[in-house]
């Protein structure tokens, strides 16, 4: 029988083993296209309920956990209001912190057990003991990850959330005393850097952690029916403490939105930012989907009579969809037999086991059966045994762990070069010079685009995300050929280790048997293990690069949406053009359309058209011009600069800015635009959109699909679904944290508020049209489709502004007296108040109104004083004499909720978190690219960021590039030093010109500093 050597235990203790490398994920494509199916059609298993084995497993698990085995009722366990009370369990979590940090380096339970050896000898006992010890230590990642959060969160630190600095503390959410890092939060919207993950169990929070009941964790594990613990695995994959993961998962199960959790459930999620919560949500949903798919596969295999206990355990141990597909692939209907399965079907598995456990008793001549394919000769029998051994080696977790360790010790590189097909087409193009090459020229141009990667080699540990995506794109276009180079030393060391340690027979073997083992090891390495690791490395690199690219998109869109609006002035939006003229739209300070027109500034009648433009601007007192950056942008800018220099607009002091018009054309013909501006020409709609992008960027840009806004890089090389989910999430986050005035906001903007969707937004708009403006938040309950959960999620992000309410009341509408009641649901009659509540204009949630009133009484203020200097002074005086924690204890609430209430009461009426962000840059003159000189110091605004640097608009018609090598820590403010590139769209920077390439239209810049 086969046995494990003592040395194997040491091999397992090597560096952390990623689950995707600790087990084979996909069967080798080099296996001669062989796949397997059952050799003989076994009788189908009776249709027993699939839950029988699962129930047995659950009983076993319940027997081990003697504490509260009968509490798996998910709907009743997690009640949000009662969540903060059970704080005692944090003590054991804190104790777990003190354990030695071995868990992260322990590979844990193997994901794919493969074919296990059958006899239990001394070596296996030692290894089993080591595994059991490792299993006991798996409870400790919570404290572990807190200590290792620095290095382990390297990618997490390159997030895209931003925090308003201390100077902007007028916002909500300066954190609890003792958490100094949280003092930068404003309106609980972290804009600077998402380092909450790194603060996981920093000393101040454990006492206030309010984990959900322990029954919730048991319920989560039991219902998935997998061999891993859901919260432990989520915690490991996201580097977030386990108690936080339990809380986040519980809140997600209760259908809470991310913005709601980040603002109103801080104590449960340990002050994580929205990006960190979305990471946990994404991993949780992926694992739930994996568990569901696994159960489906188990049922299918059981129905076909193929399922064995070992196979079921292997399936339930999978931690990713790739691993599940790898295990399940050979059993899919229609699959061919693999070489190993064919050999096993001939009965050679017994011979393979005998070769490893008792080689002195093995005689291969006994297995020879002339006339039987695969057994007719000794060579065929030996080959069959080799294939079985090769399959066992390739699926052995310990062997894969050792192989991964060898790869980590050596330099593994990724190499790209021009493909043969691309070279052939290039040669053919150069020969056929007199023909119309058309597509051939395009192919040549494409090859030139990838000139950096035609002979590219890089260590996989050092390759940059944008390089990975560029190589993948070149490979998909069949321009590049890509391969992973694993050094020959790895093969030599692996072969020696397998023959002399892991797969060494128990007793002396004949030379012919030793040759079979060596051949099996080499075959397994070349045909199965090497391709598997190559695919694994490529998959990991691509996954990491996609995450970075999506994170860049998210951060860019957030900063674009949160540009400070330009209010209180008339603006003219210009959609430039040559033949069809420049489309104009004059917008009032409230974004109402005053006038639309077309002027032809680039033809022979330019003088008359310019006079027409001047008359129009003077008529409407328009001093701000917004020009789209499309075709004829620079020419139109030149006309305006010339008119300003000649004082044609006197007495107006006219200035202009250039803004991105990405997505304006798509929006102009969209159903939303047609509904909003039904009788207007689509070209004029584009001009309206361009102007409104400066007046209120958030309200206008939410009308456009985020992927059309034109930010980020490699948009088409990342997962479309993942990108859409991330961008939709950040749009909802921005809209919710800024807040919407329910009486004037558009239906399009409303649908992005947390808890609302298109249908509910439409219902609110219809109710508003029929009954007049909302007087208070409670009236939202009268809207069709607005249940308790929806109201809870959206109420805190909806504002009732007294000024807009008074203006909207000019034509009063009857307010319905009846309570909100849904069809088919019996609800008790609730009287909706019809009076104005001053708290409705703040970020305070209605569930905290009672606490807010008590706090006002405590400080000697009233709700009518909200935002006044007197109330602010009373609050500061009270907090100065008594700490926030003591006040919270007096009011029977949490410090986080009390701080939110204090911020809501002291913020001025109409407070907007965007007021501390930069506005669009208006100017009066123009500079051309030819005027630039090397060494010149300029100011500009970041237009877009990529994985390799930041593009800055310096006003010359072409953005310059600050390469990421020039964005160093000493040039950055302290609060931006841990962010990826530390720059985002809209930030003003001071730069120095490094080089100017007029022929290629490229400008190289060096960052001097970020202008605050």
Coordinates of N, CA and C in Angstrom, one line a residue, residues 56-227:
X56 N -27.0 13.9 7.1 CA -26.1 13.1 8.0 C -24.9 14.0 8.3
X57 N -24.4 14.6 7.3 CA -23.3 15.5 7.6 C -23.6 16.6 8.6
X58 N -24.8 17.2 8.4 CA -25.3 18.2 9.3 C -25.4 17.7 10.7
X59 N -25.9 16.5 10.9 CA -26.0 15.9 12.2 C -24.7 15.8 12.9
X60 N -23.7 15.3 12.1 CA -22.4 15.2 12.6 C -21.8 16.5 13.1
X61 N -22.0 17.5 12.2 CA -21.5 18.8 12.6 C -22.2 19.4 13.8
X62 N -23.5 19.1 13.9 CA -24.3 19.6 15.0 C -23.8 18.9 16.3
X63 N -23.4 17.6 16.2 CA -23.0 16.9 17.3 C -21.7 17.5 17.9
X64 N -20.8 18.0 17.0 CA -19.6 18.6 17.4 C -19.9 20.0 18.1
X65 N -20.8 20.8 17.4 CA -21.1 22.0 18.1 C -22.3 21.8 19.0
X66 N -22.0 21.6 20.2 CA -23.1 21.3 21.1 C -23.9 22.6 21.5
X67 N -23.4 23.8 21.2 CA -24.0 25.0 21.6 C -25.1 25.4 20.6
X68 N -26.3 25.4 21.0 CA -27.5 25.9 20.2 C -27.6 25.2 18.8
X69 N -27.7 23.9 18.8 CA -27.8 23.2 17.5 C -29.1 23.5 16.7
X70 N -30.1 24.0 17.5 CA -31.4 24.1 16.8 C -31.8 25.6 16.7
X71 N -31.0 26.4 16.0 CA -31.4 27.7 15.8 C -31.2 28.1 14.3
X72 N -31.4 27.2 13.4 CA -31.2 27.6 12.0 C -32.3 28.2 11.3
X73 N -33.1 29.1 11.9 CA -34.2 29.8 11.3 C -33.7 31.2 10.9
X74 N -33.2 31.3 9.6 CA -32.6 32.6 9.2 C -33.5 33.8 9.3
X75 N -34.8 33.7 9.0 CA -35.5 35.0 9.0 C -35.6 35.6 10.3
X76 N -35.7 34.8 11.4 CA -35.9 35.4 12.7 C -34.6 35.8 13.5
X77 N -33.5 35.1 13.1 CA -32.3 35.4 13.9 C -31.8 36.8 13.7
X78 N -31.6 37.2 12.5 CA -30.9 38.5 12.4 C -31.9 39.7 12.4
X79 N -32.1 40.3 13.5 CA -33.0 41.5 13.6 C -32.0 42.7 13.8
X80 N -32.1 43.6 12.9 CA -31.1 44.7 12.9 C -31.1 45.5 14.2
X81 N -32.3 45.9 14.8 CA -32.2 46.8 16.0 C -31.6 46.1 17.2
X82 N -31.7 44.7 17.2 CA -31.1 44.0 18.3 C -29.7 43.6 18.1
X83 N -29.2 43.9 17.0 CA -27.8 43.5 16.7 C -26.7 44.1 17.6
X84 N -26.8 45.4 17.9 CA -25.7 45.9 18.6 C -25.5 45.4 20.0
X85 N -26.6 44.7 20.6 CA -26.5 44.4 22.0 C -25.5 43.2 22.3
X86 N -25.5 42.1 21.6 CA -24.6 41.1 22.0 C -23.1 41.4 21.7
X87 N -22.5 42.1 22.7 CA -21.1 42.5 22.4 C -20.1 41.6 23.1
X88 N -20.6 40.7 24.0 CA -19.7 39.8 24.7 C -18.8 39.0 23.8
X89 N -19.3 38.4 22.7 CA -18.5 37.5 21.9 C -17.2 38.1 21.4
X90 N -17.0 39.5 21.5 CA -15.8 40.0 21.0 C -14.6 39.6 21.8
X91 N -14.8 39.3 23.1 CA -13.7 38.9 23.9 C -12.9 37.7 23.3
X92 N -13.7 36.6 23.0 CA -12.9 35.5 22.5 C -12.3 35.8 21.2
X93 N -12.9 36.7 20.4 CA -12.3 37.1 19.1 C -11.0 37.9 19.4
X94 N -11.0 38.7 20.4 CA -9.8 39.4 20.8 C -8.7 38.4 21.3
X95 N -9.2 37.4 22.0 CA -8.2 36.4 22.5 C -7.5 35.7 21.3
X96 N -8.4 35.4 20.3 CA -7.8 34.7 19.2 C -6.7 35.5 18.5
X97 N -6.7 36.8 18.7 CA -5.7 37.6 18.0 C -4.3 37.3 18.5
X98 N -4.2 36.8 19.8 CA -2.9 36.6 20.4 C -2.3 35.3 19.9
X99 N -3.0 34.5 19.1 CA -2.3 33.3 18.7 C -1.2 33.5 17.6
X100 N -0.4 32.5 17.6 CA 0.8 32.7 16.7 C 0.3 32.8 15.2
X101 N 0.9 33.6 14.4 CA 0.4 33.8 13.0 C 0.8 32.7 12.1
X102 N 0.2 31.5 12.3 CA 0.6 30.4 11.4 C -0.5 30.0 10.4
X103 N -1.7 30.6 10.7 CA -2.8 30.1 9.8 C -2.7 30.6 8.4
X104 N -2.3 31.8 8.2 CA -2.2 32.3 6.8 C -1.1 31.5 6.0
X105 N -0.2 30.9 6.7 CA 0.8 30.2 5.9 C 0.5 28.7 5.8
X106 N -0.6 28.3 6.6 CA -0.9 26.9 6.5 C -1.9 26.7 5.3
X107 N -1.6 25.7 4.5 CA -2.4 25.5 3.3 C -3.9 25.1 3.7
X108 N -4.1 24.7 4.9 CA -5.4 24.4 5.3 C -5.8 23.0 4.7
X109 N -7.1 22.8 4.8 CA -7.6 21.5 4.3 C -7.4 21.5 2.8
X110 N -6.9 20.4 2.2 CA -6.7 20.4 0.7 C -8.1 20.6 0.0
X111 N -8.0 21.3 -1.1 CA -9.2 21.5 -1.8 C -9.7 20.3 -2.6
X112 N -8.7 19.7 -3.3 CA -9.0 18.5 -4.0 C -8.2 17.3 -3.4
X113 N -8.8 16.4 -2.9 CA -8.1 15.3 -2.2 C -7.5 14.4 -3.2
X114 N -8.0 14.3 -4.4 CA -7.4 13.4 -5.4 C -7.6 12.0 -5.0
X115 N -6.7 11.2 -5.3 CA -6.7 9.7 -5.0 C -5.9 9.5 -3.8
X116 N -6.5 9.2 -2.7 CA -5.7 9.1 -1.4 C -5.2 7.7 -1.3
X117 N -4.1 7.6 -0.6 CA -3.5 6.3 -0.3 C -4.3 5.6 0.7
X118 N -4.4 4.3 0.7 CA -5.4 3.5 1.4 C -4.9 3.1 2.8
X119 N -3.6 2.6 2.9 CA -3.2 2.1 4.2 C -2.7 3.3 5.1
X120 N -3.0 3.1 6.4 CA -2.6 4.2 7.3 C -1.3 3.7 8.0
X121 N -0.2 4.2 7.6 CA 1.1 3.8 8.3 C 1.5 5.0 9.2
X122 N 2.7 4.8 9.7 CA 3.1 5.8 10.7 C 3.3 7.2 10.1
X123 N 3.8 7.2 8.9 CA 4.0 8.5 8.2 C 2.6 9.2 8.0
X124 N 1.6 8.5 7.6 CA 0.3 9.1 7.4 C -0.2 9.6 8.7
X125 N 0.0 8.8 9.8 CA -0.5 9.3 11.1 C 0.1 10.6 11.5
X126 N 1.4 10.7 11.3 CA 2.1 12.0 11.6 C 1.4 13.1 10.8
X127 N 1.2 12.8 9.5 CA 0.7 13.9 8.6 C -0.7 14.2 9.0
X128 N -1.5 13.2 9.4 CA -2.9 13.5 9.8 C -2.9 14.3 11.1
X129 N -2.0 14.0 12.0 CA -1.9 14.8 13.2 C -1.6 16.3 12.9
X130 N -0.7 16.4 11.9 CA -0.3 17.8 11.5 C -1.5 18.5 10.9
X131 N -2.3 17.7 10.1 CA -3.5 18.3 9.5 C -4.5 18.7 10.5
X132 N -4.7 17.8 11.5 CA -5.7 18.1 12.5 C -5.3 19.4 13.3
X133 N -4.0 19.5 13.5 CA -3.5 20.7 14.2 C -3.8 21.9 13.4
X134 N -3.6 21.8 12.1 CA -3.9 22.9 11.2 C -5.3 23.2 11.2
X135 N -6.2 22.2 11.3 CA -7.6 22.5 11.3 C -8.0 23.3 12.6
X136 N -7.4 22.9 13.7 CA -7.7 23.7 14.9 C -7.3 25.1 14.8
X137 N -6.2 25.4 14.0 CA -5.7 26.7 13.9 C -6.6 27.6 13.0
X138 N -7.5 27.0 12.2 CA -8.2 27.7 11.3 C -9.2 28.7 11.9
X139 N -9.3 28.6 13.2 CA -10.2 29.6 13.9 C -9.5 30.9 14.1
X140 N -8.2 30.9 13.8 CA -7.5 32.1 14.2 C -7.2 33.2 13.2
X141 N -7.7 33.0 11.9 CA -7.4 34.1 11.0 C -7.9 35.5 11.4
X142 N -8.9 35.6 12.3 CA -9.4 36.9 12.6 C -8.3 37.8 13.1
X143 N -7.6 37.4 14.2 CA -6.5 38.1 14.7 C -5.4 38.2 13.8
X144 N -5.2 37.1 13.1 CA -4.1 37.0 12.2 C -4.1 38.1 11.1
X145 N -5.3 38.2 10.5 CA -5.4 39.1 9.4 C -5.2 40.5 9.9
X146 N -5.6 40.8 11.2 CA -5.4 42.1 11.7 C -3.9 42.5 11.7
X147 N -3.1 41.5 12.1 CA -1.7 41.8 12.1 C -1.0 41.9 10.7
X148 N -1.5 41.0 9.8 CA -0.9 41.0 8.5 C -1.7 41.9 7.5
X149 N -2.5 42.7 8.1 CA -3.4 43.5 7.1 C -2.5 44.4 6.3
X150 N -1.4 44.8 6.7 CA -0.5 45.7 5.9 C -0.2 45.0 4.6
X151 N 0.7 43.9 4.7 CA 1.1 43.3 3.4 C 0.0 42.6 2.7
X152 N -0.9 42.0 3.5 CA -1.9 41.2 2.8 C -3.0 42.1 2.1
X153 N -3.0 43.3 2.5 CA -4.0 44.2 1.9 C -3.4 45.1 0.9
X154 N -2.3 44.7 0.3 CA -1.6 45.6 -0.6 C -2.5 46.0 -1.8
X155 N -3.2 45.0 -2.3 CA -4.1 45.4 -3.4 C -5.3 46.2 -2.9
X156 N -5.7 45.8 -1.6 CA -6.8 46.5 -1.1 C -6.5 48.0 -0.9
X157 N -5.2 48.3 -0.5 CA -4.9 49.6 -0.2 C -4.9 50.5 -1.5
X158 N -4.9 49.8 -2.6 CA -5.0 50.6 -3.9 C -6.4 50.8 -4.3
X159 N -7.3 51.1 -3.4 CA -8.7 51.2 -3.6 C -9.0 52.6 -4.2
X160 N -10.3 52.8 -4.3 CA -10.7 54.0 -5.0 C -11.6 54.9 -4.2
X161 N -11.8 54.6 -2.9 CA -12.6 55.5 -2.1 C -11.7 56.6 -1.6
X162 N -12.3 57.8 -1.4 CA -11.6 58.9 -1.0 C -12.2 59.5 0.3
X163 N -11.4 60.1 1.1 CA -11.9 60.7 2.3 C -11.7 62.2 2.3
X164 N -12.7 62.9 2.7 CA -12.5 64.4 2.8 C -11.6 64.7 3.9
X165 N -10.7 65.6 3.8 CA -9.6 65.8 4.8 C -10.2 66.5 6.0
X166 N -9.4 66.7 7.0 CA -9.8 67.3 8.3 C -10.4 68.7 8.1
X167 N -9.9 69.4 7.1 CA -10.4 70.7 6.9 C -11.9 70.7 6.5
X168 N -12.4 69.6 6.2 CA -13.8 69.5 5.7 C -14.7 68.8 6.8
X169 N -14.4 69.0 8.0 CA -15.1 68.3 9.0 C -16.6 68.8 9.2
X170 N -17.0 69.7 8.4 CA -18.4 70.1 8.4 C -19.3 68.9 8.1
X171 N -18.7 67.9 7.5 CA -19.5 66.7 7.1 C -19.8 65.8 8.2
X172 N -20.6 64.8 7.9 CA -21.0 63.8 8.9 C -19.9 62.8 9.1
X173 N -19.8 62.2 10.2 CA -19.1 61.0 10.4 C -17.7 61.2 10.9
X174 N -17.3 62.2 11.7 CA -16.0 62.1 12.3 C -16.2 60.9 13.3
X175 N -15.3 60.1 13.4 CA -15.5 58.8 14.1 C -15.5 58.9 15.6
X176 N -15.6 57.8 16.2 CA -15.6 57.7 17.7 C -14.2 58.1 18.2
X177 N -14.2 58.8 19.4 CA -13.0 59.2 20.0 C -12.1 58.0 20.2
X178 N -10.9 58.1 19.9 CA -10.0 56.9 20.0 C -9.7 56.3 18.7
X179 N -10.5 56.6 17.7 CA -10.1 56.2 16.3 C -9.7 57.4 15.5
X180 N -8.5 57.8 15.7 CA -8.1 59.1 15.1 C -8.2 59.0 13.5
X181 N -8.0 57.8 13.0 CA -8.1 57.7 11.5 C -9.4 58.1 11.0
X182 N -10.5 57.9 11.8 CA -11.8 58.2 11.3 C -12.2 59.6 11.3
X183 N -11.3 60.5 11.9 CA -11.7 61.9 12.0 C -11.8 62.6 10.6
X184 N -11.2 61.9 9.6 CA -11.2 62.5 8.3 C -12.6 62.3 7.5
X185 N -13.4 61.5 8.1 CA -14.7 61.1 7.4 C -15.6 62.3 7.4
X186 N -16.2 62.5 6.2 CA -17.2 63.6 6.1 C -18.4 62.9 5.4
X187 N -19.6 63.1 6.0 CA -20.8 62.6 5.5 C -20.7 61.1 5.4
X188 N -19.9 60.5 6.2 CA -19.6 59.1 6.1 C -19.2 58.6 4.8
X189 N -18.8 59.4 3.9 CA -18.4 59.0 2.5 C -16.9 59.1 2.5
X190 N -16.2 58.0 2.5 CA -14.8 58.1 2.6 C -14.3 58.3 1.2
X191 N -13.6 59.4 1.0 CA -13.2 59.8 -0.4 C -11.7 59.7 -0.5
X192 N -10.9 59.7 0.5 CA -9.5 59.8 0.3 C -8.8 58.5 0.1
X193 N -8.9 57.6 1.0 CA -8.3 56.3 0.9 C -9.0 55.3 1.7
X194 N -9.2 54.1 1.2 CA -10.0 53.1 1.8 C -9.1 52.2 2.8
X195 N -8.6 52.8 3.8 CA -7.8 52.1 4.7 C -8.6 51.5 5.9
X196 N -9.9 51.4 5.8 CA -10.6 50.8 6.8 C -10.3 49.4 7.0
X197 N -10.0 48.7 5.9 CA -9.7 47.3 6.0 C -8.4 47.1 6.8
X198 N -7.5 48.0 6.7 CA -6.3 47.9 7.5 C -6.5 48.2 9.0
X199 N -7.7 48.8 9.3 CA -7.9 49.1 10.7 C -8.8 48.1 11.4
X200 N -8.9 46.9 10.7 CA -9.9 45.9 11.1 C -10.2 45.8 12.6
X201 N -9.2 45.3 13.3 CA -9.4 45.2 14.8 C -8.4 46.0 15.5
X202 N -8.3 47.3 15.0 CA -7.5 48.2 15.8 C -8.0 48.4 17.1
X203 N -7.2 48.7 18.1 CA -7.5 48.6 19.5 C -8.8 49.2 19.9
X204 N -9.4 50.2 19.2 CA -10.5 50.9 19.7 C -11.8 50.2 19.4
X205 N -11.9 49.3 18.4 CA -13.2 48.8 17.9 C -13.7 47.6 18.6
X206 N -12.8 46.6 19.0 CA -13.4 45.4 19.5 C -14.4 45.5 20.6
X207 N -14.3 46.5 21.4 CA -15.3 46.6 22.5 C -16.7 47.0 21.9
X208 N -16.7 47.6 20.7 CA -18.0 48.0 20.2 C -18.4 47.1 19.1
X209 N -17.7 46.1 18.8 CA -18.2 45.2 17.8 C -19.4 44.5 18.2
X210 N -20.4 44.4 17.4 CA -21.7 43.8 17.8 C -22.0 42.7 16.8
X211 N -21.4 41.6 17.0 CA -21.6 40.5 16.0 C -23.0 40.0 16.1
X212 N -23.4 39.4 15.0 CA -24.7 38.8 15.0 C -24.7 37.5 15.8
X213 N -25.9 37.0 16.1 CA -25.9 35.8 17.0 C -25.2 34.6 16.4
X214 N -24.6 33.7 17.2 CA -23.8 32.6 16.7 C -24.6 31.7 15.9
X215 N -25.9 31.6 16.1 CA -26.8 30.7 15.3 C -26.8 31.1 13.9
X216 N -26.6 32.4 13.6 CA -26.5 32.9 12.2 C -25.4 32.2 11.5
X217 N -24.2 32.1 12.1 CA -23.0 31.5 11.5 C -23.3 30.0 11.2
X218 N -23.9 29.3 12.2 CA -24.3 27.9 12.0 C -25.2 27.8 10.8
X219 N -26.2 28.7 10.8 CA -27.2 28.6 9.7 C -26.5 28.8 8.4
X220 N -25.6 29.7 8.3 CA -24.9 30.0 7.0 C -24.2 28.8 6.5
X221 N -23.5 28.1 7.4 CA -22.8 26.9 7.0 C -23.6 25.7 6.7
X222 N -24.7 25.5 7.5 CA -25.5 24.3 7.2 C -26.3 24.4 5.9
X223 N -26.8 25.6 5.6 CA -27.6 25.6 4.4 C -26.8 25.5 3.1
X224 N -25.5 25.8 3.2 CA -24.6 25.7 2.0 C -24.2 24.2 1.8
X225 N -24.1 23.5 2.9 CA -23.7 22.0 2.8 C -22.4 21.8 2.1
X226 N -21.4 22.6 2.4 CA -20.1 22.4 1.8 C -19.1 22.0 2.9
X227 N -17.9 21.6 2.5 CA -16.9 21.2 3.5 C -16.1 22.3 4.1

